[in-house]
């Protein structure tokens, strides 16, 4: 039997009521004991989308629930949010073991995959609308899931992470990856992803990667390496740079037609890039017009999200490829972790 206990958490003042966080105690194979928390809106869509939202190191499911706006947006758009809770004392995800990097082989990733399968079955969720996102260690897990479980996820958004398999090894920490000194060819990075689910030939989840140039926890070179990796996996190349997009000093790097992989470079931003829920929902197709198979008005989300910065006028330029961008340091206190 599947066990469900309720945990109601207080939020700050918001314009819309947030869905209530609930703990699910039994949901399938979970070898490392990852905790499952779920947020089901009061007005659930008939075939709801699912967003898996993963916290940073030192964080918890409850902290990511309170610190991001997905729980409020779930009430607006009728999707379900899963907030996994890392089983380690430091709150970091296993993004290094062979088990977690391999489809249905174990590790934290299998526990999260089981949560998704449970939610699809329990709530009649739409398998074409299963998404993932995370910050720092949660961003790293987003990349892990993209490689090991491409059959479950349709899209992902990673805020200040590293490429799939960058931390691979017996240790939970990789200084070479973190400091941006682990350099591989695009083919090598792509082969590593393909090894995560041997024989898989289906569609890969589209990805959105965000990284700050002043990150001294997970250095900016990790975005350069991720760009190599996923452009190889998708078989696409850089086509253009859109400057001041979506904010001043941010550059959007578009690969192919922009519907499989995009990256964002945030000049002067440290660890981590602040979560941009409105851009994430557009990328997932819950809002916006980029993926018209999931039509929805953007008017509601624009009033729901509180933003203090108005995007600058964007410009498009020919693609510029750089091997790295010097880091000048800087962190955001809230997410001052690796």
PDB file of N, CA and C in Angstrom, residues 72-117:
ATOM      1  N   UNK A  72       2.835  27.834  -5.931  1.00  0.00           N
ATOM      2  CA  UNK A  72       1.790  28.803  -6.230  1.00  0.00           C
ATOM      3  C   UNK A  72       1.326  28.684  -7.677  1.00  0.00           C
ATOM      4  N   UNK A  73       2.276  28.512  -8.572  1.00  0.00           N
ATOM      5  CA  UNK A  73       1.947  28.381  -9.994  1.00  0.00           C
ATOM      6  C   UNK A  73       1.176  27.098 -10.286  1.00  0.00           C
ATOM      7  N   UNK A  74       1.378  26.076  -9.460  1.00  0.00           N
ATOM      8  CA  UNK A  74       0.628  24.826  -9.629  1.00  0.00           C
ATOM      9  C   UNK A  74      -0.866  25.072  -9.479  1.00  0.00           C
ATOM     10  N   UNK A  75      -1.242  25.967  -8.556  1.00  0.00           N
ATOM     11  CA  UNK A  75      -2.663  26.285  -8.378  1.00  0.00           C
ATOM     12  C   UNK A  75      -3.217  27.044  -9.590  1.00  0.00           C
ATOM     13  N   UNK A  76      -2.364  27.820 -10.231  1.00  0.00           N
ATOM     14  CA  UNK A  76      -2.801  28.575 -11.408  1.00  0.00           C
ATOM     15  C   UNK A  76      -2.972  27.677 -12.621  1.00  0.00           C
ATOM     16  N   UNK A  77      -2.051  26.736 -12.812  1.00  0.00           N
ATOM     17  CA  UNK A  77      -2.026  25.955 -14.053  1.00  0.00           C
ATOM     18  C   UNK A  77      -2.403  24.483 -13.896  1.00  0.00           C
ATOM     19  N   UNK A  78      -2.609  24.033 -12.677  1.00  0.00           N
ATOM     20  CA  UNK A  78      -3.127  22.682 -12.465  1.00  0.00           C
ATOM     21  C   UNK A  78      -2.111  21.569 -12.579  1.00  0.00           C
ATOM     22  N   UNK A  79      -0.814  21.882 -12.511  1.00  0.00           N
ATOM     23  CA  UNK A  79       0.193  20.813 -12.577  1.00  0.00           C
ATOM     24  C   UNK A  79       0.588  20.349 -11.175  1.00  0.00           C
ATOM     25  N   UNK A  80       1.229  19.201 -11.104  1.00  0.00           N
ATOM     26  CA  UNK A  80       1.707  18.614  -9.851  1.00  0.00           C
ATOM     27  C   UNK A  80       3.194  18.893  -9.712  1.00  0.00           C
ATOM     28  N   UNK A  81       3.647  19.190  -8.504  1.00  0.00           N
ATOM     29  CA  UNK A  81       5.067  19.368  -8.246  1.00  0.00           C
ATOM     30  C   UNK A  81       5.547  18.278  -7.291  1.00  0.00           C
ATOM     31  N   UNK A  82       6.603  17.585  -7.674  1.00  0.00           N
ATOM     32  CA  UNK A  82       7.268  16.628  -6.793  1.00  0.00           C
ATOM     33  C   UNK A  82       8.535  17.300  -6.262  1.00  0.00           C
ATOM     34  N   UNK A  83       8.703  17.278  -4.950  1.00  0.00           N
ATOM     35  CA  UNK A  83       9.910  17.814  -4.315  1.00  0.00           C
ATOM     36  C   UNK A  83      10.666  16.664  -3.646  1.00  0.00           C
ATOM     37  N   UNK A  84      11.639  16.076  -4.311  1.00  0.00           N
ATOM     38  CA  UNK A  84      12.419  15.020  -3.663  1.00  0.00           C
ATOM     39  C   UNK A  84      13.284  15.603  -2.546  1.00  0.00           C
ATOM     40  N   UNK A  85      13.611  14.778  -1.564  1.00  0.00           N
ATOM     41  CA  UNK A  85      14.465  15.189  -0.457  1.00  0.00           C
ATOM     42  C   UNK A  85      15.680  14.261  -0.403  1.00  0.00           C
ATOM     43  N   UNK A  86      16.873  14.829  -0.556  1.00  0.00           N
ATOM     44  CA  UNK A  86      18.092  14.016  -0.606  1.00  0.00           C
ATOM     45  C   UNK A  86      18.301  13.274   0.715  1.00  0.00           C
ATOM     46  N   UNK A  87      18.757  12.014   0.664  1.00  0.00           N
ATOM     47  CA  UNK A  87      18.893  11.201   1.879  1.00  0.00           C
ATOM     48  C   UNK A  87      20.172  11.443   2.673  1.00  0.00           C
ATOM     49  N   UNK A  88      21.129  12.186   2.127  1.00  0.00           N
ATOM     50  CA  UNK A  88      22.402  12.381   2.815  1.00  0.00           C
ATOM     51  C   UNK A  88      22.295  13.465   3.884  1.00  0.00           C
ATOM     52  N   UNK A  89      23.171  13.415   4.865  1.00  0.00           N
ATOM     53  CA  UNK A  89      23.131  14.380   5.963  1.00  0.00           C
ATOM     54  C   UNK A  89      23.396  15.800   5.480  1.00  0.00           C
ATOM     55  N   UNK A  90      24.198  15.940   4.435  1.00  0.00           N
ATOM     56  CA  UNK A  90      24.490  17.260   3.889  1.00  0.00           C
ATOM     57  C   UNK A  90      23.490  17.746   2.866  1.00  0.00           C
ATOM     58  N   UNK A  91      22.526  16.905   2.524  1.00  0.00           N
ATOM     59  CA  UNK A  91      21.489  17.309   1.587  1.00  0.00           C
ATOM     60  C   UNK A  91      21.914  17.356   0.138  1.00  0.00           C
ATOM     61  N   UNK A  92      23.031  16.684  -0.201  1.00  0.00           N
ATOM     62  CA  UNK A  92      23.497  16.654  -1.596  1.00  0.00           C
ATOM     63  C   UNK A  92      23.001  15.399  -2.298  1.00  0.00           C
ATOM     64  N   UNK A  93      22.826  15.500  -3.587  1.00  0.00           N
ATOM     65  CA  UNK A  93      22.355  14.368  -4.377  1.00  0.00           C
ATOM     66  C   UNK A  93      23.515  13.488  -4.831  1.00  0.00           C
ATOM     67  N   UNK A  94      23.238  12.207  -4.960  1.00  0.00           N
ATOM     68  CA  UNK A  94      24.208  11.280  -5.554  1.00  0.00           C
ATOM     69  C   UNK A  94      24.181  11.484  -7.061  1.00  0.00           C
ATOM     70  N   UNK A  95      25.189  12.189  -7.556  1.00  0.00           N
ATOM     71  CA  UNK A  95      25.312  12.415  -8.997  1.00  0.00           C
ATOM     72  C   UNK A  95      26.616  11.811  -9.507  1.00  0.00           C
ATOM     73  N   UNK A  96      27.202  10.908  -8.712  1.00  0.00           N
ATOM     74  CA  UNK A  96      28.524  10.385  -9.048  1.00  0.00           C
ATOM     75  C   UNK A  96      28.573   8.876  -9.257  1.00  0.00           C
ATOM     76  N   UNK A  97      27.708   8.117  -8.584  1.00  0.00           N
ATOM     77  CA  UNK A  97      27.824   6.654  -8.625  1.00  0.00           C
ATOM     78  C   UNK A  97      27.379   6.090  -9.966  1.00  0.00           C
ATOM     79  N   UNK A  98      27.935   4.943 -10.297  1.00  0.00           N
ATOM     80  CA  UNK A  98      27.530   4.258 -11.529  1.00  0.00           C
ATOM     81  C   UNK A  98      26.053   3.931 -11.494  1.00  0.00           C
ATOM     82  N   UNK A  99      25.555   3.596 -10.305  1.00  0.00           N
ATOM     83  CA  UNK A  99      24.149   3.228 -10.171  1.00  0.00           C
ATOM     84  C   UNK A  99      23.233   4.407 -10.516  1.00  0.00           C
ATOM     85  N   UNK A 100      23.512   5.565  -9.949  1.00  0.00           N
ATOM     86  CA  UNK A 100      22.639   6.714 -10.190  1.00  0.00           C
ATOM     87  C   UNK A 100      22.745   7.228 -11.620  1.00  0.00           C
ATOM     88  N   UNK A 101      23.892   6.995 -12.254  1.00  0.00           N
ATOM     89  CA  UNK A 101      24.102   7.463 -13.622  1.00  0.00           C
ATOM     90  C   UNK A 101      23.543   6.504 -14.676  1.00  0.00           C
ATOM     91  N   UNK A 102      23.020   5.364 -14.235  1.00  0.00           N
ATOM     92  CA  UNK A 102      22.581   4.328 -15.160  1.00  0.00           C
ATOM     93  C   UNK A 102      21.097   4.041 -14.993  1.00  0.00           C
ATOM     94  N   UNK A 103      20.409   3.885 -16.079  1.00  0.00           N
ATOM     95  CA  UNK A 103      18.961   3.656 -16.099  1.00  0.00           C
ATOM     96  C   UNK A 103      18.566   2.453 -15.248  1.00  0.00           C
ATOM     97  N   UNK A 104      17.678   2.687 -14.284  1.00  0.00           N
ATOM     98  CA  UNK A 104      17.104   1.646 -13.422  1.00  0.00           C
ATOM     99  C   UNK A 104      18.148   0.801 -12.690  1.00  0.00           C
ATOM    100  N   UNK A 105      19.314   1.378 -12.420  1.00  0.00           N
ATOM    101  CA  UNK A 105      20.375   0.625 -11.756  1.00  0.00           C
ATOM    102  C   UNK A 105      20.484   0.932 -10.266  1.00  0.00           C
ATOM    103  N   UNK A 106      19.814   1.976  -9.793  1.00  0.00           N
ATOM    104  CA  UNK A 106      19.885   2.320  -8.378  1.00  0.00           C
ATOM    105  C   UNK A 106      20.241   3.768  -8.165  1.00  0.00           C
ATOM    106  N   UNK A 107      20.750   4.077  -6.961  1.00  0.00           N
ATOM    107  CA  UNK A 107      21.118   5.445  -6.636  1.00  0.00           C
ATOM    108  C   UNK A 107      19.905   6.333  -6.418  1.00  0.00           C
ATOM    109  N   UNK A 108      20.166   7.596  -6.119  1.00  0.00           N
ATOM    110  CA  UNK A 108      19.079   8.551  -5.887  1.00  0.00           C
ATOM    111  C   UNK A 108      18.192   8.726  -7.109  1.00  0.00           C
ATOM    112  N   UNK A 109      18.777   8.602  -8.289  1.00  0.00           N
ATOM    113  CA  UNK A 109      17.993   8.843  -9.510  1.00  0.00           C
ATOM    114  C   UNK A 109      16.865   7.832  -9.660  1.00  0.00           C
ATOM    115  N   UNK A 110      17.083   6.590  -9.226  1.00  0.00           N
ATOM    116  CA  UNK A 110      16.023   5.589  -9.335  1.00  0.00           C
ATOM    117  C   UNK A 110      14.870   5.931  -8.399  1.00  0.00           C
ATOM    118  N   UNK A 111      15.183   6.406  -7.192  1.00  0.00           N
ATOM    119  CA  UNK A 111      14.122   6.820  -6.287  1.00  0.00           C
ATOM    120  C   UNK A 111      13.273   7.925  -6.885  1.00  0.00           C
ATOM    121  N   UNK A 112      13.912   8.892  -7.538  1.00  0.00           N
ATOM    122  CA  UNK A 112      13.171   9.993  -8.165  1.00  0.00           C
ATOM    123  C   UNK A 112      12.346   9.479  -9.345  1.00  0.00           C
ATOM    124  N   UNK A 113      12.919   8.573 -10.128  1.00  0.00           N
ATOM    125  CA  UNK A 113      12.169   7.986 -11.241  1.00  0.00           C
ATOM    126  C   UNK A 113      10.937   7.244 -10.729  1.00  0.00           C
ATOM    127  N   UNK A 114      11.082   6.566  -9.606  1.00  0.00           N
ATOM    128  CA  UNK A 114       9.939   5.853  -9.018  1.00  0.00           C
ATOM    129  C   UNK A 114       8.849   6.826  -8.590  1.00  0.00           C
ATOM    130  N   UNK A 115       9.240   7.994  -8.087  1.00  0.00           N
ATOM    131  CA  UNK A 115       8.260   9.020  -7.721  1.00  0.00           C
ATOM    132  C   UNK A 115       7.446   9.455  -8.936  1.00  0.00           C
ATOM    133  N   UNK A 116       8.140   9.626 -10.048  1.00  0.00           N
ATOM    134  CA  UNK A 116       7.457  10.041 -11.269  1.00  0.00           C
ATOM    135  C   UNK A 116       6.487   8.960 -11.731  1.00  0.00           C
ATOM    136  N   UNK A 117       6.935   7.717 -11.726  1.00  0.00           N
ATOM    137  CA  UNK A 117       6.067   6.613 -12.153  1.00  0.00           C
ATOM    138  C   UNK A 117       4.843   6.488 -11.245  1.00  0.00           C
TER     139      UNK A 117
END
